[in-house]
Short mmCIF file of C-alpha atoms and ligand atoms in Angstrom, two decimals:
data_model
loop_
_atom_site.label_atom_id
_atom_site.label_comp_id
_atom_site.label_asym_id
_atom_site.label_seq_id
_atom_site.Cartn_x
_atom_site.Cartn_y
_atom_site.Cartn_z
CA MET A 158 27.82 4.45 -4.77
CA ARG A 159 24.16 2.93 -3.59
CA GLN A 160 22.76 -0.18 -3.88
CA VAL A 161 18.91 -0.21 -3.43
CA ILE A 162 16.53 -3.60 -4.18
CA PHE A 163 13.46 -3.42 -4.47
CA LEU A 164 10.95 -6.41 -3.75
CA ASP A 165 7.17 -6.24 -4.59
CA LEU A 166 5.29 -9.64 -4.33
CA ASP A 167 2.59 -10.28 -7.45
CA ALA A 168 -0.54 -10.49 -7.21
CA PHE A 169 -0.13 -10.63 -3.34
CA PHE A 170 -3.79 -11.54 -1.66
CA ALA A 171 -4.25 -13.68 -4.89
CA SER A 172 -1.30 -15.46 -5.21
CA VAL A 173 -1.78 -16.16 -0.95
CA GLU A 174 -5.31 -18.21 -1.66
CA VAL A 175 -3.52 -19.69 -4.25
CA LEU A 176 -0.72 -21.02 -1.90
CA LEU A 177 -3.48 -22.18 0.55
CA ASN A 178 -5.63 -23.78 -1.62
CA PRO A 179 -4.21 -25.13 -5.35
CA ASP A 180 -6.39 -26.36 -7.25
CA LEU A 181 -7.01 -22.49 -7.50
CA ARG A 182 -3.57 -22.43 -10.08
CA ASP A 183 -4.38 -20.71 -13.12
CA ARG A 184 -7.44 -20.02 -12.85
CA PRO A 185 -8.73 -15.95 -12.83
CA LEU A 186 -9.14 -15.46 -9.47
CA VAL A 187 -10.35 -12.08 -7.61
CA VAL A 188 -9.95 -11.53 -4.04
CA ALA A 189 -12.95 -9.43 -2.89
CA MET A 190 -13.97 -6.86 0.13
CA GLY A 191 -18.11 -7.30 0.45
CA ASN A 192 -20.38 -9.58 -0.96
CA PRO A 193 -19.12 -11.86 -4.07
CA HIS A 194 -22.80 -11.69 -5.41
CA GLY A 195 -23.03 -8.52 -4.35
CA ARG A 196 -21.27 -4.71 -4.07
CA GLY A 197 -17.57 -6.07 -3.43
CA VAL A 198 -14.68 -4.15 -4.82
CA VAL A 199 -11.70 -5.91 -5.44
CA SER A 200 -8.99 -5.84 -3.55
CA THR A 201 -6.68 -8.11 -6.62
CA ALA A 202 -6.73 -10.18 -9.28
CA SER A 203 -4.65 -13.56 -10.23
CA TYR A 204 -2.63 -12.02 -13.69
CA ALA A 205 -4.83 -14.63 -15.21
CA ALA A 206 -7.93 -12.63 -14.55
CA ARG A 207 -6.06 -9.23 -15.46
CA ARG A 208 -5.77 -10.67 -19.07
CA PHE A 209 -9.62 -10.09 -19.01
CA GLY A 210 -9.07 -6.91 -17.45
CA VAL A 211 -9.99 -7.24 -14.21
CA HIS A 212 -7.99 -5.20 -10.87
CA SER A 213 -7.88 -4.01 -8.25
CA ALA A 214 -10.43 -1.48 -7.12
CA MET A 215 -13.32 -2.91 -9.35
CA PRO A 216 -16.03 -2.84 -8.55
CA LEU A 217 -16.81 -6.73 -8.16
CA ARG A 218 -19.87 -6.94 -10.70
CA GLU A 219 -17.97 -4.77 -13.33
CA ALA A 220 -14.88 -8.38 -12.91
CA LEU A 221 -17.73 -11.04 -12.86
CA ARG A 222 -18.95 -8.57 -16.15
CA LEU A 223 -15.58 -8.89 -18.64
CA CYS A 224 -14.87 -12.59 -16.18
CA PRO A 225 -18.01 -14.08 -15.39
CA GLN A 226 -15.78 -17.75 -14.78
CA VAL A 227 -13.73 -15.76 -12.18
CA VAL A 228 -13.57 -17.59 -9.31
CA VAL A 229 -13.92 -14.84 -6.43
CA VAL A 230 -12.47 -15.36 -2.48
CA PRO A 231 -13.16 -12.65 -0.26
CA VAL A 232 -9.91 -11.25 1.88
CA ARG A 233 -8.32 -12.37 4.80
CA HIS A 234 -6.02 -10.05 6.14
CA GLU A 235 -4.67 -11.51 8.74
CA VAL A 236 -3.40 -14.81 6.81
CA TYR A 237 -2.00 -12.61 4.13
CA ALA A 238 -0.35 -10.07 7.31
CA GLU A 239 1.47 -13.96 8.80
CA TYR A 240 2.58 -14.16 4.48
CA SER A 241 4.16 -10.70 4.69
CA HIS A 242 5.56 -10.94 7.69
CA ARG A 243 7.49 -14.45 6.89
CA VAL A 244 9.13 -12.38 3.15
CA MET A 245 10.27 -9.42 5.36
CA SER A 246 11.67 -11.63 8.03
CA LEU A 247 14.10 -12.95 4.65
CA ALA A 248 14.28 -9.99 3.30
CA ARG A 249 16.32 -9.08 7.23
CA GLU A 250 18.33 -11.97 6.51
CA TYR A 251 20.25 -9.86 3.55
CA SER A 252 20.28 -6.55 5.54
CA PRO A 253 19.24 -4.52 8.46
CA LEU A 254 18.37 -1.70 6.56
CA VAL A 255 14.85 -3.03 5.06
CA GLU A 256 12.32 0.13 5.16
CA GLN A 257 8.84 -1.61 4.42
CA VAL A 258 6.25 0.62 2.53
CA SER A 259 3.59 -1.73 1.98
CA ILE A 260 1.54 -4.87 2.98
CA ASP A 261 3.61 -6.41 -0.11
CA GLU A 262 6.76 -3.69 -0.60
CA ALA A 263 9.63 -3.33 0.75
CA TYR A 264 13.29 -1.54 -0.37
CA ILE A 265 16.52 -3.03 1.45
CA GLU A 266 20.11 -1.19 1.01
CA ILE A 267 23.07 -3.20 0.95
CA PRO A 268 25.69 -1.59 2.97
CA PRO A 269 28.71 -0.83 0.88
CA GLU A 270 31.24 -3.10 2.85
CA GLY A 271 28.25 -5.71 1.72
CA GLU A 272 30.89 -7.97 0.58
CA ARG A 273 28.45 -10.08 -1.48
CA ALA A 274 27.04 -7.93 -4.81
CA ALA A 275 23.01 -6.26 -4.26
CA GLU A 276 22.55 -8.40 -7.54
CA THR A 277 23.01 -12.02 -5.76
CA MET A 278 22.41 -11.52 -2.30
CA ALA A 279 18.15 -10.54 -4.87
CA ARG A 280 18.35 -13.49 -6.81
CA GLU A 281 19.18 -15.60 -3.49
CA LEU A 282 16.15 -13.74 -2.09
CA GLN A 283 13.51 -14.23 -4.59
CA GLY A 284 14.48 -17.72 -4.61
CA ARG A 285 14.13 -18.41 -1.31
CA ILE A 286 10.76 -16.69 -0.90
CA ARG A 287 9.53 -18.89 -3.56
CA GLU A 288 11.07 -22.20 -2.82
CA GLU A 289 10.95 -20.84 1.25
CA ILE A 290 7.29 -19.34 1.28
CA GLY A 291 5.70 -20.38 -2.16
CA LEU A 292 5.03 -16.69 -3.21
CA ASP A 293 6.33 -14.96 -6.19
CA GLY A 294 7.82 -11.62 -6.53
CA THR A 295 9.62 -9.26 -8.73
CA LEU A 296 12.59 -8.06 -7.64
CA ALA A 297 14.97 -4.52 -9.51
CA VAL A 298 18.82 -3.96 -8.49
CA ALA A 299 19.68 0.34 -8.80
CA THR A 300 21.36 3.12 -6.97
CA ASN A 301 18.39 4.84 -5.23
CA LYS A 302 14.76 3.82 -4.55
CA LEU A 303 13.20 5.62 -7.03
CA VAL A 304 14.59 4.04 -10.02
CA ALA A 305 14.49 0.76 -8.68
CA LYS A 306 10.88 0.74 -8.55
CA VAL A 307 10.14 2.12 -11.13
CA ALA A 308 12.39 -1.14 -12.75
CA CYS A 309 10.17 -3.58 -10.73
CA ASN A 310 7.54 -2.22 -12.38
CA THR A 311 8.47 -3.36 -16.12
CA VAL A 312 9.26 -6.64 -15.31
CA LYS A 313 6.70 -8.51 -13.38
CA PRO A 314 5.25 -10.71 -12.52
CA ARG A 315 8.21 -12.78 -11.69
CA GLY A 316 10.62 -10.31 -13.20
CA PHE A 317 14.10 -9.81 -11.78
CA VAL A 318 15.67 -6.72 -13.53
CA LEU A 319 19.25 -5.18 -12.95
CA VAL A 320 19.89 -1.30 -13.68
CA PRO A 321 23.51 -0.41 -13.43
CA PRO A 322 25.13 2.38 -12.28
CA GLY A 323 25.62 5.31 -14.41
CA GLN A 324 22.18 4.17 -16.69
CA GLU A 325 19.14 4.88 -14.58
CA GLN A 326 18.45 7.91 -17.46
CA ALA A 327 18.76 5.89 -20.17
CA PHE A 328 16.66 2.68 -18.59
CA LEU A 329 13.71 5.44 -18.20
CA ALA A 330 13.92 7.07 -20.80
CA PRO A 331 12.14 5.24 -23.28
CA LEU A 332 9.03 4.39 -20.60
CA PRO A 333 6.00 6.79 -20.11
CA VAL A 334 6.15 9.52 -17.63
CA ASP A 335 3.29 7.93 -15.64
CA ARG A 336 5.31 5.57 -14.77
CA LEU A 337 7.08 7.65 -12.04
CA PRO A 338 5.74 6.87 -9.00
CA GLY A 339 3.85 10.55 -8.40
CA ALA A 340 3.15 11.77 -12.08
CA GLY A 341 -0.55 10.38 -12.01
CA PRO A 342 -3.05 11.42 -14.97
CA VAL A 343 -3.75 15.18 -14.70
CA THR A 344 0.71 16.04 -14.63
CA ARG A 345 0.17 13.78 -17.62
CA SER A 346 -2.13 15.79 -19.51
CA ARG A 347 -1.02 18.36 -18.63
CA LEU A 348 2.55 18.00 -20.05
CA GLU A 349 1.01 15.92 -23.30
CA ARG A 350 0.69 20.03 -24.11
CA TRP A 351 4.28 20.36 -25.00
CA GLN A 352 4.39 16.92 -26.57
CA VAL A 353 6.11 15.29 -23.57
CA ARG A 354 4.96 11.15 -23.93
CA THR A 355 8.33 9.67 -22.61
CA LEU A 356 11.16 10.26 -19.24
CA GLY A 357 13.08 10.44 -22.59
CA ASP A 358 11.06 13.79 -23.28
CA LEU A 359 10.90 14.74 -19.81
CA ALA A 360 14.48 14.81 -19.04
CA ALA A 361 15.03 17.17 -22.05
CA VAL A 362 12.83 20.01 -20.84
CA PRO A 363 14.87 22.56 -19.17
CA VAL A 364 14.25 22.82 -15.59
CA ALA A 365 13.09 26.60 -14.88
CA GLU A 366 9.80 25.46 -17.63
CA LEU A 367 9.32 22.69 -15.05
CA GLN A 368 9.10 24.71 -12.10
CA ALA A 369 7.08 26.81 -13.73
CA GLU A 370 4.55 25.16 -14.82
CA PHE A 371 4.65 22.36 -11.49
CA GLY A 372 6.22 24.77 -9.35
CA LYS A 373 8.15 22.66 -6.55
CA HIS A 374 6.76 19.21 -8.03
CA GLY A 375 7.92 20.16 -11.25
CA LEU A 376 12.12 19.65 -9.31
CA TYR A 377 11.04 16.67 -8.58
CA LEU A 378 9.99 15.11 -11.71
CA SER A 379 13.11 16.89 -13.59
CA ALA A 380 14.85 15.05 -11.22
CA ALA A 381 12.78 11.93 -11.15
CA ALA A 382 13.21 11.27 -15.61
CA ARG A 383 17.16 11.47 -14.96
CA GLY A 384 16.75 8.77 -12.71
CA GLN A 385 17.99 11.07 -9.83
CA ASP A 386 16.79 9.97 -6.29
CA ASP A 387 18.99 10.50 -2.45
CA SER A 388 15.39 9.85 -0.68
CA PRO A 389 17.10 7.14 2.29
CA VAL A 390 15.83 3.43 2.64
CA VAL A 391 15.09 4.07 6.53
CA ALA A 392 14.75 0.75 8.39
CA ASP A 393 11.68 0.24 9.93
CA GLY A 394 11.54 1.54 13.36
CA ARG A 395 8.48 2.04 14.58
CA PRO A 396 5.70 3.57 12.40
CA LYS A 397 4.13 6.80 12.52
CA SER A 398 0.16 5.31 12.22
CA LEU A 399 -1.55 2.67 11.47
CA SER A 400 -4.81 3.39 9.47
CA LEU A 401 -7.35 1.24 7.52
CA GLU A 402 -9.88 2.67 5.61
CA THR A 403 -13.10 2.06 3.56
CA THR A 404 -14.37 3.03 0.27
CA PHE A 405 -18.60 2.48 -0.20
CA GLU A 406 -18.92 1.23 -3.54
CA TYR A 407 -22.18 3.76 -2.97
CA ASP A 408 -22.11 6.51 -0.80
CA THR A 409 -24.85 6.13 1.66
CA ARG A 410 -25.94 7.98 5.40
CA ASP A 411 -27.73 4.29 6.55
CA ARG A 412 -26.47 4.86 10.12
CA ALA A 413 -26.13 0.77 11.31
CA ARG A 414 -24.65 0.57 8.50
CA LEU A 415 -22.06 3.13 8.29
CA LEU A 416 -21.99 1.87 12.64
CA ARG A 417 -20.96 -1.64 11.43
CA GLN A 418 -18.43 -0.72 8.63
CA LEU A 419 -16.55 1.52 11.59
CA ASP A 420 -16.80 -1.80 13.67
CA GLU A 421 -15.44 -3.76 11.57
CA LEU A 422 -12.45 -1.39 10.94
CA CYS A 423 -11.84 -0.65 14.98
CA ALA A 424 -11.61 -5.01 14.93
CA GLY A 425 -8.69 -4.65 12.16
CA LEU A 426 -7.11 -1.68 13.24
CA ALA A 427 -7.24 -3.19 16.99
CA GLU A 428 -5.78 -6.49 15.12
CA GLU A 429 -3.00 -4.54 13.43
CA LEU A 430 -2.16 -2.82 16.77
CA GLY A 431 -1.78 -6.24 18.50
CA ARG A 432 0.11 -7.71 16.01
CA ALA A 433 2.93 -4.74 15.38
CA GLY A 434 2.98 -5.27 19.34
CA TYR A 435 1.96 -1.68 19.63
CA GLN A 436 -0.77 0.75 21.85
CA ALA A 437 -2.17 3.80 20.77
CA ARG A 438 -2.22 7.43 22.37
CA THR A 439 -4.55 9.01 19.73
CA ILE A 440 -7.21 7.35 17.88
CA VAL A 441 -8.91 9.00 14.74
CA LEU A 442 -11.34 8.95 12.96
CA LYS A 443 -11.19 9.85 9.18
CA LEU A 444 -15.02 10.71 7.06
CA ARG A 445 -15.27 11.50 3.88
CA TYR A 446 -19.12 12.60 2.26
CA ALA A 447 -20.09 12.21 -1.15
CA ASP A 448 -19.08 16.16 -1.84
CA PHE A 449 -15.63 15.04 -0.54
CA GLN A 450 -15.22 17.05 2.16
CA THR A 451 -13.04 14.92 4.23
CA LEU A 452 -12.71 15.51 8.21
CA THR A 453 -10.73 13.70 10.51
CA ARG A 454 -11.15 13.88 14.46
CA GLN A 455 -9.16 12.44 16.51
CA VAL A 456 -8.96 12.08 20.45
CA THR A 457 -6.18 11.54 23.17
CA LEU A 458 -6.62 8.99 25.65
CA PRO A 459 -5.26 8.83 29.02
CA GLU A 460 -3.49 5.38 28.79
CA ALA A 461 -2.49 4.07 25.91
CA THR A 462 -4.41 0.92 24.55
CA ALA A 463 -4.68 -1.94 22.10
CA GLY A 464 -8.00 -3.01 22.88
CA ALA A 465 -11.14 -3.51 20.50
CA ALA A 466 -13.70 -2.44 22.50
CA GLU A 467 -11.73 0.69 23.43
CA VAL A 468 -10.72 1.56 19.89
CA ARG A 469 -14.85 1.34 19.46
CA ASN A 470 -16.12 3.13 21.82
CA CYS A 471 -13.37 6.39 20.85
CA VAL A 472 -14.42 5.91 16.96
CA ARG A 473 -18.45 5.50 18.05
CA LEU A 474 -17.75 8.57 19.92
CA LEU A 475 -15.88 10.88 17.18
CA PHE A 476 -18.47 9.39 14.61
CA GLU A 477 -21.58 10.49 16.21
CA ARG A 478 -20.28 14.07 18.04
CA HIS A 479 -18.85 14.67 14.13
CA TRP A 480 -20.82 13.43 12.21
CA GLU A 481 -23.59 14.70 10.73
CA PRO A 482 -26.66 12.45 10.30
CA ARG A 483 -28.68 12.42 6.83
CA ARG A 484 -25.37 13.45 5.15
CA ALA A 485 -24.61 10.90 2.89
CA VAL A 486 -20.35 9.28 3.64
CA ARG A 487 -18.91 8.12 1.02
CA LEU A 488 -15.64 6.71 2.78
CA LEU A 489 -14.81 5.87 6.32
CA GLY A 490 -11.17 4.93 7.89
CA VAL A 491 -9.99 5.36 11.65
CA GLY A 492 -5.74 5.23 12.49
CA ALA A 493 -4.33 4.74 15.60
CA HIS A 494 -1.58 7.76 16.27
CA ASN A 495 0.53 8.07 19.10
CA LEU A 496 2.01 4.34 19.73
CA VAL A 497 3.66 3.73 22.24
CA GLU A 498 5.51 -0.10 23.21
CA PRO A 499 3.53 -1.83 25.92
CA SER A 500 6.91 -1.17 28.37
CA GLU A 501 6.34 2.44 27.44
CA ALA A 502 2.54 2.46 28.14
CA ARG A 503 3.21 1.47 31.48
CA GLN A 504 6.09 4.04 32.42
CA LEU A 505 3.37 6.34 30.99
CA ALA A 506 0.49 5.73 33.01
CA MET A 507 2.74 5.31 35.73
CA ASN A 508 4.41 8.85 35.23
CA LEU A 509 0.81 9.91 34.83
CA GLN A 510 -0.07 8.69 38.68
CA GLU A 511 2.73 10.57 40.84
P1 TTP B 836 0.07 -4.66 -4.99
O1 TTP B 836 0.90 -4.77 -5.20
O2 TTP B 836 -0.24 -3.05 -5.78
O3 TTP B 836 -0.67 -5.52 -5.84
P2 TTP B 836 -0.54 -6.96 -6.21
O4 TTP B 836 0.79 -7.51 -5.65
O5 TTP B 836 -1.83 -7.66 -6.29
O6 TTP B 836 -0.10 -6.95 -7.90
P3 TTP B 836 1.38 -7.07 -8.58
O7 TTP B 836 2.31 -5.95 -7.05
O8 TTP B 836 2.03 -8.18 -9.22
O9 TTP B 836 0.74 -6.08 -9.27
O10 TTP B 836 -0.35 -4.60 -3.31
C1 TTP B 836 -0.41 -5.48 -2.54
C2 TTP B 836 -2.00 -6.27 -2.37
O11 TTP B 836 -2.69 -5.12 -1.46
C3 TTP B 836 -2.91 -7.14 -2.97
O12 TTP B 836 -2.50 -8.10 -3.49
C4 TTP B 836 -4.35 -6.65 -2.00
C5 TTP B 836 -4.18 -5.36 -1.64
N1 TTP B 836 -4.36 -4.44 -2.53
C6 TTP B 836 -5.82 -3.68 -2.04
O13 TTP B 836 -6.04 -4.30 -1.05
N2 TTP B 836 -6.13 -2.03 -3.20
C7 TTP B 836 -6.03 -1.98 -3.99
O14 TTP B 836 -6.49 -1.05 -4.80
C8 TTP B 836 -4.47 -2.53 -3.85
C9 TTP B 836 -3.43 -1.88 -5.33
C10 TTP B 836 -4.24 -3.75 -3.01
MG1 MG B 837 2.18 -6.87 -5.30
#
């Protein structure tokens, strides 16, 4: 039997800002991208701000309308990355099997021969994140990743939950179907036509019917509603790729503005590469037009790089070659694929010279 812990820090960016400026404690607070007085977008909101209906991805102007007294702080990715790193390092003291899935979320599998129960470890880890780092996190313990993740979201913030072995399906049964990862508004409304609203309702639908309606996704829904998931916790090795993207609040065809945004993304990507200790052989540009048509274009370099200037040159080149001028852009993204460690990069370069 497996024991999987899921960890998700609470209001992460906002909590770090509060930690660094305790005057902000208990104030409605948003961390936002862009100009606080202009067209910013909310990255996250403190729980005090969420009570006003403010949430991630909301235009800042809307947040200010809902909660005029909200404190707005600009995003500082480097600072959050540092705290994320500290939390993940603590998690790795409990098991080598840590899979970080976002800046503030990780699965931790406790090997069966682990002497202490996962619950004890998870409670201790939660306490140490609070005392040694100063952040709050919610932790869930279950027999698989899916149940641990869904359970975690039911007890946020500062929560703790254990789903005992054998109780997975019963635990999920009362929850609405859209608590499942991958069951969004479209799935929800299709199921609603069958009067299927909870995961208990969903588990009672014959799998053949779900498969007929949803294809392969139906098989996933059926298993997930029963709390079944055998996906492994994959210890962090090398990430396949690193990427950053920005959605404009308003679509834009302003070339200077697009180039400025690309430069900013490239600087961020180079910084992430540096921090992760990788160089990239392939640089990717992602471009989404206002009509949602999306292009990804890439170049592969003769030598791997993590330099901001080189990344920027590649991306600008791709942009100049592929952007159709005067077409309004909704989203820009940059990515680094084919990651290598610097020692491997040197080896590759030597092989090329030989
Ligand atoms: P989440 O874990 O989704 O959100 P959270 O930690 O702020 O709040 P909670 O987990 O308690 O619900 O995301 C982690 C961080 O990622 C978040 O603090 C800010 C950033 N983020 C964005 O920048 N944009 C987004 O749309 C989302 C969802 C998160
Ligand atoms: Mg979080």
